[in-house]
Every structure is written in structure tokens, then in C-alpha cells.
């Protein structure tokens, strides 16, 4: 199934211009979205918890943060930009009662709605506007005059204009300059959770570490292993982004291209593909989300252990030295 790709030409920006948007949370996505919306002429309020560590950042950017429930009560669109695993507690702990009748509730990832962690009132519009990239890229691309690809979806359309609101919101973030795909909460959530574990954030760093270990264990200098296995990932990603995988192959040397063909299928063989299917199954049957929520409730023991493991890997010491050298020059 192919999804149509929409751009600014398909968007009626007036669907958001006279609206007040409450951004709940001022972190990765919250800051970038708040700034892009404000620069697009939207009235933005910031809602934070008492004593929030994000308050100063919001003030430095010229906002006057409010209590979360106050911001929500004053807004037409309430965007939940706090971590997925805390959204339901905040919603049930006050936001649900604070939001106006007929308001729009927005998400940048569909997890809380798709898995039923939040069950919204019937009078609300429930939309998804998911920029495909971290907040820093969303902001930097917007400032450069371009944008990030974004997905939109509607889970509940009480007003009859939820899609128009989602499109206009995505446009105000700058996504209409790059392309907006219509999706669903289910598709966005499951594909995103699959990718995080099975491709990008889970597997590629693990491949880098394994390649680094292989070279260092064989007696190569850690710096050489670092350059070969880590820094060139950026060049690869840029090439694939610009030209696609086939185009990337043409842009590298014949030796690299021949080596790439030789390596194909040896690491990502049948076993890896079967494991990808298992990962997708655990995303779709909810067992991954149950694990995530249990870890969050226990104070994130698994998440903290994984951060410690990553920080202790020998590639980090080389990376820190190399970054320091680069920053000196
Ligand atoms: N990160 C990405 O690149 C990305 C990309 C696309 C979509 N998304 C989605 O965007 C949403 C937000 O993700 P994010 O990465 O931007 O989140 P984040 O940076 O981790 O969010 C941090 C913000 O949430 C607040 N917060 C954290 N825990 C809280 C709690 N228990 N009660 C009240 N406030 C709390 C923090 O306040 P304090 O400073 O007070 O802790 C801070 O303002 C998620 O749905 C995520 O899936 C993220």
C-alpha cells in the first residue's frame, strides 16, 4: 500500500493560525516544535511540571512556562511531548480533566493511544504529527528553510476537522517543505518501534561496536578501528539519504562496492531476518510495550543498565578523544 505524500501546497495553514497550542514538555521534541510553531505564527504555551529541569531552557527561549494543567486548559491543541511511558500518568493525573471540551490532543508518536494507555473522551480530536527525526534536526532544518519528513494520522475526529488540524500543525513544523505522509496510529507506532529495535538505534550501533571489537581484538589500533567502523557511518548515511542504496554503491570505489557485495548476506542472513520478524511480533502483540512500562514503573533498571553498558564500551574512550581533537581544531 502506498501513502500519498503531501506538501505545503496541500495545507490550509489557517487551520492552526488562530489556535493556541500547549506544548506539554520542553525536551527533545517539545523545544523544537514550540520554536518552529512560534516562528510559523502560532500562539504557543509551554506546560511543565513544578520545579521542572526544562523551565530555564524554555525561559531562555522567551517562553513563560505554566503548570501543565493550566497550559492545557488554555489551549485549543494540547501536544503531549513528554516521554511515551509517562504520558498516561500525566493524562490521568490531571490533564484529562483540564483540557477544554472539543480540544485537539496531539502526539508525536502513537504509542499511548495505539496500546490503549490513554483512553480519550469522545469530544476530543486525537491526532498524530510525527516528525521523522530528533528535535535538533527538526529545528535545524526549519531554520535552514527546509524541513523533516513527517507522518500524520487521526485516531478520533470529533470535530470533523482533525485531519486539517494535523496537516496544518505538520506544516507549521516545516514538514510540508519535505513531505507529509498520511498514516495511522497503528502503522506509525509499530513501524517506529520495530525500526528502533530491529534496524536503526538497536542494530547499527551494535554492528559498529562488534566491528570495532573485531579489529581491536586482532591487534589494530583503536583509532583506526574507530574511523573505519564509526565515523564512516555518517558518510554512508549521507550518501544513502541523498542517493538511495543503489546510488550509494555507485558513489564508492569499485573495491568498496565489490567488498559490499561480498559481505551481503553474511551478517544479515536468514537468522537475522527471522529475528526481525520476532521483534515485529513482540511489537504487534504488545509484549514490548508491557516490558517498557514495567521498566519505567521500576525506575528504569534495564534502561539504566543498557546506558552503562554503552558508556563502558572501549569505542567510547576513542570517540571522546577524537571529538576533543576535532573541537580543538
Ligand atoms: N526524541 C525524538 O527524536 C522523537 C522523535 C519523534 C517523536 N518523538 C516522540 O515525542 C514525544 C516526546 O519525546 P522526547 O524525546 O521529546 O521526550 P523528552 O525529551 O524525554 O521529554 C522531556 C520533557 O518531558 C518532561 N518530563 C519527563 N518526565 C516527566 C514527568 N514524569 N512528568 C512531567 N514531565 C516530564 C521533561 O521535564 P523535566 O525537564 O522536568 O524532566 C521534559 O520537559 C514522545 O512521544 C516520543 O516518542 C520523539
Short mmCIF file of C-alpha atoms and ligand atoms in Angstrom, two decimals:
data_model
loop_
_atom_site.label_atom_id
_atom_site.label_comp_id
_atom_site.label_asym_id
_atom_site.label_seq_id
_atom_site.Cartn_x
_atom_site.Cartn_y
_atom_site.Cartn_z
CA UNK A 1 0.00 0.00 0.00
CA UNK A 2 1.45 3.41 -0.92
CA UNK A 3 0.61 6.52 1.04
CA UNK A 4 0.17 9.87 -0.73
CA UNK A 5 2.89 12.42 0.02
CA UNK A 6 1.57 15.88 0.83
CA UNK A 7 3.40 19.21 0.81
CA UNK A 8 2.72 22.82 1.79
CA UNK A 9 0.59 23.16 -1.35
CA UNK A 10 -1.92 20.70 0.18
CA UNK A 11 -2.15 22.52 3.51
CA UNK A 12 -4.53 25.23 4.69
CA UNK A 13 -2.40 26.96 7.35
CA UNK A 14 -5.42 28.86 8.67
CA UNK A 15 -6.49 25.64 10.42
CA UNK A 16 -3.89 26.42 13.07
CA UNK A 17 -3.07 30.15 12.86
CA UNK A 18 -5.76 31.43 15.21
CA UNK A 19 -5.28 28.50 17.59
CA UNK A 20 -3.38 28.28 20.85
CA UNK A 21 -1.11 25.26 21.16
CA UNK A 22 0.01 23.97 24.57
CA UNK A 23 3.26 22.07 24.32
CA UNK A 24 3.49 19.75 27.34
CA UNK A 25 7.18 19.04 27.98
CA UNK A 26 10.16 21.05 26.74
CA UNK A 27 12.67 18.35 25.81
CA UNK A 28 13.85 16.92 22.55
CA UNK A 29 10.65 17.38 20.52
CA UNK A 30 8.99 19.95 22.80
CA UNK A 31 11.57 22.66 22.33
CA UNK A 32 11.92 22.19 18.57
CA UNK A 33 8.18 22.05 17.97
CA UNK A 34 7.48 25.07 20.19
CA UNK A 35 10.08 27.19 18.38
CA UNK A 36 9.01 26.11 14.88
CA UNK A 37 5.34 26.73 15.67
CA UNK A 38 6.09 30.17 17.13
CA UNK A 39 8.18 31.10 14.09
CA UNK A 40 5.23 29.98 11.93
CA UNK A 41 2.98 32.49 13.70
CA UNK A 42 1.21 30.10 16.07
CA UNK A 43 0.42 31.13 19.65
CA UNK A 44 2.39 28.70 21.86
CA UNK A 45 2.12 27.98 25.59
CA UNK A 46 4.51 25.69 27.44
CA UNK A 47 3.28 23.36 30.19
CA UNK A 48 5.79 21.88 32.66
CA UNK A 49 5.74 20.06 35.99
CA UNK A 50 6.61 22.05 39.13
CA UNK A 51 10.37 22.55 39.51
CA UNK A 52 10.96 21.24 36.00
CA UNK A 53 14.56 20.94 34.86
CA UNK A 54 13.37 22.26 31.47
CA UNK A 55 12.00 25.53 32.81
CA UNK A 56 15.15 27.59 32.33
CA UNK A 57 15.56 26.42 28.73
CA UNK A 58 12.00 27.50 27.97
CA UNK A 59 12.55 30.88 29.65
CA UNK A 60 15.83 31.37 27.76
CA UNK A 61 13.85 30.83 24.55
CA UNK A 62 11.39 33.56 25.55
CA UNK A 63 8.51 31.44 26.84
CA UNK A 64 6.82 31.82 30.23
CA UNK A 65 6.10 28.21 31.24
CA UNK A 66 2.83 27.40 33.01
CA UNK A 67 1.67 24.46 35.07
CA UNK A 68 0.75 21.63 32.70
CA UNK A 69 -2.94 21.71 33.56
CA UNK A 70 -3.10 25.50 33.17
CA UNK A 71 -1.45 25.41 29.75
CA UNK A 72 -3.76 22.57 28.69
CA UNK A 73 -6.87 24.41 29.92
CA UNK A 74 -5.99 27.50 27.86
CA UNK A 75 -5.23 25.70 24.60
CA UNK A 76 -7.14 24.57 21.53
CA UNK A 77 -4.44 21.99 20.76
CA UNK A 78 -2.58 20.15 23.52
CA UNK A 79 0.56 18.39 22.31
CA UNK A 80 1.92 15.71 24.66
CA UNK A 81 5.69 15.89 24.21
CA UNK A 82 6.84 14.07 27.32
CA UNK A 83 8.28 10.52 27.21
CA UNK A 84 5.77 7.93 25.94
CA UNK A 85 5.82 5.91 29.13
CA UNK A 86 4.78 8.85 31.36
CA UNK A 87 2.03 10.25 29.10
CA UNK A 88 -0.80 8.13 30.55
CA UNK A 89 0.07 9.05 34.15
CA UNK A 90 0.06 12.75 33.29
CA UNK A 91 -3.15 12.41 31.31
CA UNK A 92 -4.98 10.54 34.06
CA UNK A 93 -3.35 12.65 36.76
CA UNK A 94 -4.94 15.96 35.70
CA UNK A 95 -4.58 16.75 32.01
CA UNK A 96 -7.70 14.82 31.00
CA UNK A 97 -9.84 16.94 33.32
CA UNK A 98 -8.07 20.17 32.37
CA UNK A 99 -8.43 20.09 28.59
CA UNK A 100 -11.29 22.07 27.08
CA UNK A 101 -14.32 20.39 25.58
CA UNK A 102 -13.71 19.84 21.86
CA UNK A 103 -9.95 20.36 22.11
CA UNK A 104 -7.39 18.58 19.95
CA UNK A 105 -4.87 16.30 21.65
CA UNK A 106 -1.71 15.68 19.66
CA UNK A 107 1.07 13.12 19.86
CA UNK A 108 4.45 12.85 18.14
CA UNK A 109 4.37 9.06 18.46
CA UNK A 110 1.27 6.92 18.62
CA UNK A 111 2.26 4.53 21.42
CA UNK A 112 -0.02 5.74 24.25
CA UNK A 113 -3.11 5.76 22.03
CA UNK A 114 -2.35 2.66 19.96
CA UNK A 115 -1.81 0.44 23.01
CA UNK A 116 -4.77 1.96 24.86
CA UNK A 117 -2.71 3.52 27.66
CA UNK A 118 -4.74 6.70 27.14
CA UNK A 119 -8.47 6.42 26.50
CA UNK A 120 -9.55 9.93 25.48
CA UNK A 121 -13.02 11.45 25.90
CA UNK A 122 -15.27 11.22 22.87
CA UNK A 123 -15.47 15.01 22.39
CA UNK A 124 -11.74 15.35 21.65
CA UNK A 125 -9.87 15.19 18.36
CA UNK A 126 -6.86 12.87 18.62
CA UNK A 127 -4.11 13.50 16.10
CA UNK A 128 -0.61 12.29 15.40
CA UNK A 129 2.08 14.54 13.95
CA UNK A 130 5.32 12.62 13.99
CA UNK A 131 8.39 14.32 12.53
CA UNK A 132 10.79 11.63 11.36
CA UNK A 133 13.85 12.69 13.27
CA UNK A 134 15.13 14.13 16.52
CA UNK A 135 14.12 17.60 17.71
CA UNK A 136 17.52 19.09 16.94
CA UNK A 137 17.16 18.10 13.28
CA UNK A 138 13.56 19.35 13.20
CA UNK A 139 14.69 22.77 14.42
CA UNK A 140 17.91 22.97 12.38
CA UNK A 141 16.17 22.00 9.13
CA UNK A 142 13.39 24.51 9.77
CA UNK A 143 15.92 27.29 10.37
CA UNK A 144 17.68 26.37 7.13
CA UNK A 145 14.38 26.78 5.28
CA UNK A 146 13.81 23.08 4.75
CA UNK A 147 12.07 20.52 6.93
CA UNK A 148 11.86 16.95 8.13
CA UNK A 149 9.52 14.37 6.66
CA UNK A 150 6.51 13.95 8.94
CA UNK A 151 3.69 11.44 9.40
CA UNK A 152 0.16 12.46 10.31
CA UNK A 153 -2.78 10.38 11.45
CA UNK A 154 -6.16 10.79 13.09
CA UNK A 155 -7.41 8.40 15.78
CA UNK A 156 -10.55 10.33 16.70
CA UNK A 157 -12.31 13.03 14.71
CA UNK A 158 -14.97 14.60 16.93
CA UNK A 159 -14.88 17.96 15.14
CA UNK A 160 -14.70 16.75 11.56
CA UNK A 161 -11.53 18.83 11.07
CA UNK A 162 -8.91 16.71 12.83
CA UNK A 163 -7.07 15.90 9.59
CA UNK A 164 -6.90 19.57 8.60
CA UNK A 165 -5.52 20.43 12.05
CA UNK A 166 -2.90 17.68 11.84
CA UNK A 167 -1.83 18.81 8.38
CA UNK A 168 -1.62 22.46 9.39
CA UNK A 169 0.35 21.54 12.52
CA UNK A 170 2.79 19.47 10.44
CA UNK A 171 3.08 22.39 8.02
CA UNK A 172 3.88 24.80 10.86
CA UNK A 173 6.68 22.44 11.95
CA UNK A 174 8.17 22.70 8.44
CA UNK A 175 7.30 19.12 7.43
CA UNK A 176 5.33 20.33 4.40
CA UNK A 177 8.60 21.54 2.85
CA UNK A 178 9.91 17.95 2.84
CA UNK A 179 6.79 15.79 2.59
CA UNK A 180 3.98 14.61 4.85
CA UNK A 181 2.73 11.04 4.74
CA UNK A 182 -0.76 10.10 5.84
CA UNK A 183 -0.55 7.11 8.12
CA UNK A 184 -2.37 5.62 11.09
CA UNK A 185 -1.55 5.42 14.79
CA UNK A 186 -1.06 1.67 14.35
CA UNK A 187 1.26 1.94 11.35
CA UNK A 188 3.39 4.76 12.75
CA UNK A 189 3.71 3.16 16.19
CA UNK A 190 4.51 -0.37 15.10
CA UNK A 191 6.89 0.62 12.30
CA UNK A 192 8.70 3.06 14.60
CA UNK A 193 9.07 0.56 17.46
CA UNK A 194 10.24 -2.09 15.01
CA UNK A 195 12.84 0.19 13.47
CA UNK A 196 14.17 1.28 16.87
CA UNK A 197 14.93 -2.29 17.86
CA UNK A 198 15.45 -4.09 14.59
CA UNK A 199 17.31 -1.60 12.40
CA UNK A 200 18.49 1.81 13.43
CA UNK A 201 19.05 2.52 17.09
CA UNK A 202 19.40 -1.10 18.20
CA UNK A 203 21.31 -2.85 15.44
CA UNK A 204 23.52 -0.32 13.69
CA UNK A 205 25.33 0.77 16.90
CA UNK A 206 25.75 -2.90 17.82
CA UNK A 207 27.29 -3.59 14.41
CA UNK A 208 29.67 -0.66 14.92
CA UNK A 209 30.74 -1.99 18.33
CA UNK A 210 31.14 -5.53 17.00
CA UNK A 211 33.23 -4.33 14.04
CA UNK A 212 35.37 -2.17 16.34
CA UNK A 213 35.91 -5.11 18.72
CA UNK A 214 36.85 -7.43 15.84
CA UNK A 215 39.58 -5.08 14.61
CA UNK A 216 40.92 -4.18 18.07
CA UNK A 217 40.96 -7.83 19.18
CA UNK A 218 43.00 -8.59 16.06
CA UNK A 219 45.61 -6.01 17.09
CA UNK A 220 44.53 -2.96 15.06
CA UNK A 221 44.88 0.48 16.62
CA UNK A 222 41.61 1.58 18.31
CA UNK A 223 41.78 4.87 16.38
CA UNK A 224 41.87 3.01 13.06
CA UNK A 225 39.01 0.77 14.18
CA UNK A 226 37.07 3.87 15.24
CA UNK A 227 37.49 5.63 11.91
CA UNK A 228 36.70 2.53 9.88
CA UNK A 229 33.69 1.35 11.85
CA UNK A 230 32.18 4.52 13.32
CA UNK A 231 32.96 7.82 11.63
CA UNK A 232 32.31 6.48 8.14
CA UNK A 233 28.74 5.68 9.19
CA UNK A 234 27.97 9.36 8.73
CA UNK A 235 29.31 9.33 5.19
CA UNK A 236 27.30 6.20 4.44
CA UNK A 237 24.11 7.66 5.92
CA UNK A 238 24.55 10.91 3.96
CA UNK A 239 25.10 9.02 0.71
CA UNK A 240 22.11 6.71 1.23
CA UNK A 241 19.93 9.68 2.20
CA UNK A 242 20.98 11.61 -0.91
CA UNK A 243 21.10 8.80 -3.48
CA UNK A 244 19.47 5.63 -2.11
CA UNK A 245 21.34 2.37 -1.53
CA UNK A 246 21.96 1.62 -5.21
CA UNK A 247 23.17 5.20 -5.77
CA UNK A 248 25.47 4.97 -2.76
CA UNK A 249 27.09 1.86 -4.26
CA UNK A 250 27.89 3.79 -7.45
CA UNK A 251 29.48 6.62 -5.46
CA UNK A 252 32.04 4.43 -3.68
CA UNK A 253 35.16 2.82 -5.13
CA UNK A 254 34.95 -0.42 -7.09
CA UNK A 255 36.89 -2.10 -4.29
CA UNK A 256 34.39 -0.92 -1.67
CA UNK A 257 31.48 -1.85 -3.92
CA UNK A 258 32.90 -5.34 -4.58
CA UNK A 259 33.54 -5.78 -0.84
CA UNK A 260 30.00 -4.69 -0.07
CA UNK A 261 28.64 -7.33 -2.41
CA UNK A 262 30.87 -10.00 -0.82
CA UNK A 263 29.68 -9.03 2.67
CA UNK A 264 26.00 -9.11 1.70
CA UNK A 265 24.00 -11.85 3.37
CA UNK A 266 26.82 -12.98 5.70
CA UNK A 267 25.81 -10.93 8.75
CA UNK A 268 22.19 -10.17 7.88
CA UNK A 269 21.28 -13.71 6.84
CA UNK A 270 18.18 -15.82 7.40
CA UNK A 271 18.68 -15.85 11.18
CA UNK A 272 18.75 -12.04 11.36
CA UNK A 273 15.65 -11.75 9.16
CA UNK A 274 13.82 -14.31 11.32
CA UNK A 275 14.77 -12.31 14.43
CA UNK A 276 13.42 -9.14 12.80
CA UNK A 277 10.08 -10.91 12.35
CA UNK A 278 10.12 -11.91 16.04
CA UNK A 279 10.84 -8.30 17.02
CA UNK A 280 7.91 -7.12 14.90
CA UNK A 281 5.71 -9.79 16.53
CA UNK A 282 6.63 -8.58 20.03
CA UNK A 283 5.82 -5.00 18.98
CA UNK A 284 2.47 -6.02 17.49
CA UNK A 285 1.32 -8.26 20.35
CA UNK A 286 2.09 -5.56 22.95
CA UNK A 287 4.75 -7.52 24.82
CA UNK A 288 7.45 -4.93 24.05
CA UNK A 289 5.30 -2.10 25.41
CA UNK A 290 4.47 -4.11 28.53
CA UNK A 291 8.23 -4.50 29.13
CA UNK A 292 8.81 -0.78 28.57
CA UNK A 293 6.08 0.21 31.01
CA UNK A 294 7.28 -2.30 33.64
CA UNK A 295 10.83 -0.92 33.37
CA UNK A 296 9.54 2.65 33.71
CA UNK A 297 7.46 1.71 36.78
CA UNK A 298 10.53 0.07 38.38
CA UNK A 299 12.68 3.18 37.84
CA UNK A 300 14.23 2.08 34.52
CA UNK A 301 16.69 -0.63 35.70
CA UNK A 302 17.02 -2.13 32.21
CA UNK A 303 17.34 1.27 30.52
CA UNK A 304 19.99 2.40 33.01
CA UNK A 305 21.95 -0.86 32.65
CA UNK A 306 21.95 -0.50 28.87
CA UNK A 307 23.20 3.10 29.14
CA UNK A 308 26.01 1.92 31.42
CA UNK A 309 26.94 -0.89 29.04
CA UNK A 310 27.14 1.53 26.11
CA UNK A 311 29.18 4.09 28.09
CA UNK A 312 31.65 1.41 29.20
CA UNK A 313 32.39 0.11 25.67
CA UNK A 314 36.01 0.87 24.63
CA UNK A 315 34.86 2.68 21.48
CA UNK A 316 33.56 5.49 23.73
CA UNK A 317 37.02 6.41 25.02
CA UNK A 318 38.36 6.70 21.46
CA UNK A 319 35.28 8.64 20.38
CA UNK A 320 35.74 11.11 23.27
CA UNK A 321 39.43 11.64 22.36
CA UNK A 322 38.56 12.16 18.70
CA UNK A 323 35.75 14.61 19.49
CA UNK A 324 38.10 16.60 21.75
CA UNK A 325 40.71 16.72 18.97
CA UNK A 326 38.10 17.80 16.43
CA UNK A 327 36.76 20.52 18.75
CA UNK A 328 40.30 21.91 19.27
CA UNK A 329 40.80 22.39 15.54
N1 LIG B 1 13.18 12.12 20.59
C1 LIG B 1 12.87 12.08 19.31
O1 LIG B 1 13.72 12.21 18.46
C2 LIG B 1 11.45 11.88 18.86
C3 LIG B 1 11.17 11.86 17.51
C4 LIG B 1 9.85 11.74 17.10
C5 LIG B 1 8.86 11.60 18.07
N2 LIG B 1 9.19 11.58 19.39
C6 LIG B 1 8.12 11.46 20.39
O2 LIG B 1 7.98 12.73 21.02
C7 LIG B 1 7.49 12.55 22.35
C8 LIG B 1 8.42 13.23 23.31
O3 LIG B 1 9.69 12.59 23.24
P1 LIG B 1 11.02 13.38 23.59
O4 LIG B 1 12.16 12.52 23.21
O5 LIG B 1 10.93 14.78 23.05
O6 LIG B 1 10.87 13.45 25.17
P2 LIG B 1 11.94 14.03 26.20
O7 LIG B 1 12.94 14.91 25.54
O8 LIG B 1 12.49 12.91 27.02
O9 LIG B 1 10.95 14.91 27.12
C9 LIG B 1 11.48 15.65 28.12
C10 LIG B 1 10.41 16.57 28.65
O10 LIG B 1 9.40 15.78 29.29
C11 LIG B 1 9.29 16.21 30.64
N3 LIG B 1 9.00 15.06 31.52
C12 LIG B 1 9.69 13.90 31.59
N4 LIG B 1 9.13 13.09 32.51
C13 LIG B 1 8.11 13.79 33.05
C14 LIG B 1 7.16 13.50 34.05
N5 LIG B 1 7.14 12.33 34.68
N6 LIG B 1 6.23 14.45 34.35
C15 LIG B 1 6.23 15.65 33.71
N7 LIG B 1 7.11 15.97 32.73
C16 LIG B 1 8.02 15.06 32.41
C17 LIG B 1 10.65 16.77 30.96
O11 LIG B 1 10.53 17.65 32.04
P3 LIG B 1 11.71 17.78 33.13
O12 LIG B 1 12.76 18.63 32.46
O13 LIG B 1 11.02 18.42 34.26
O14 LIG B 1 12.21 16.38 33.40
C18 LIG B 1 11.00 17.49 29.66
O15 LIG B 1 10.36 18.75 29.61
C19 LIG B 1 7.41 11.04 22.55
O16 LIG B 1 6.10 10.64 22.24
C20 LIG B 1 8.38 10.50 21.53
O17 LIG B 1 8.11 9.16 21.12
C21 LIG B 1 10.45 11.74 19.81
#
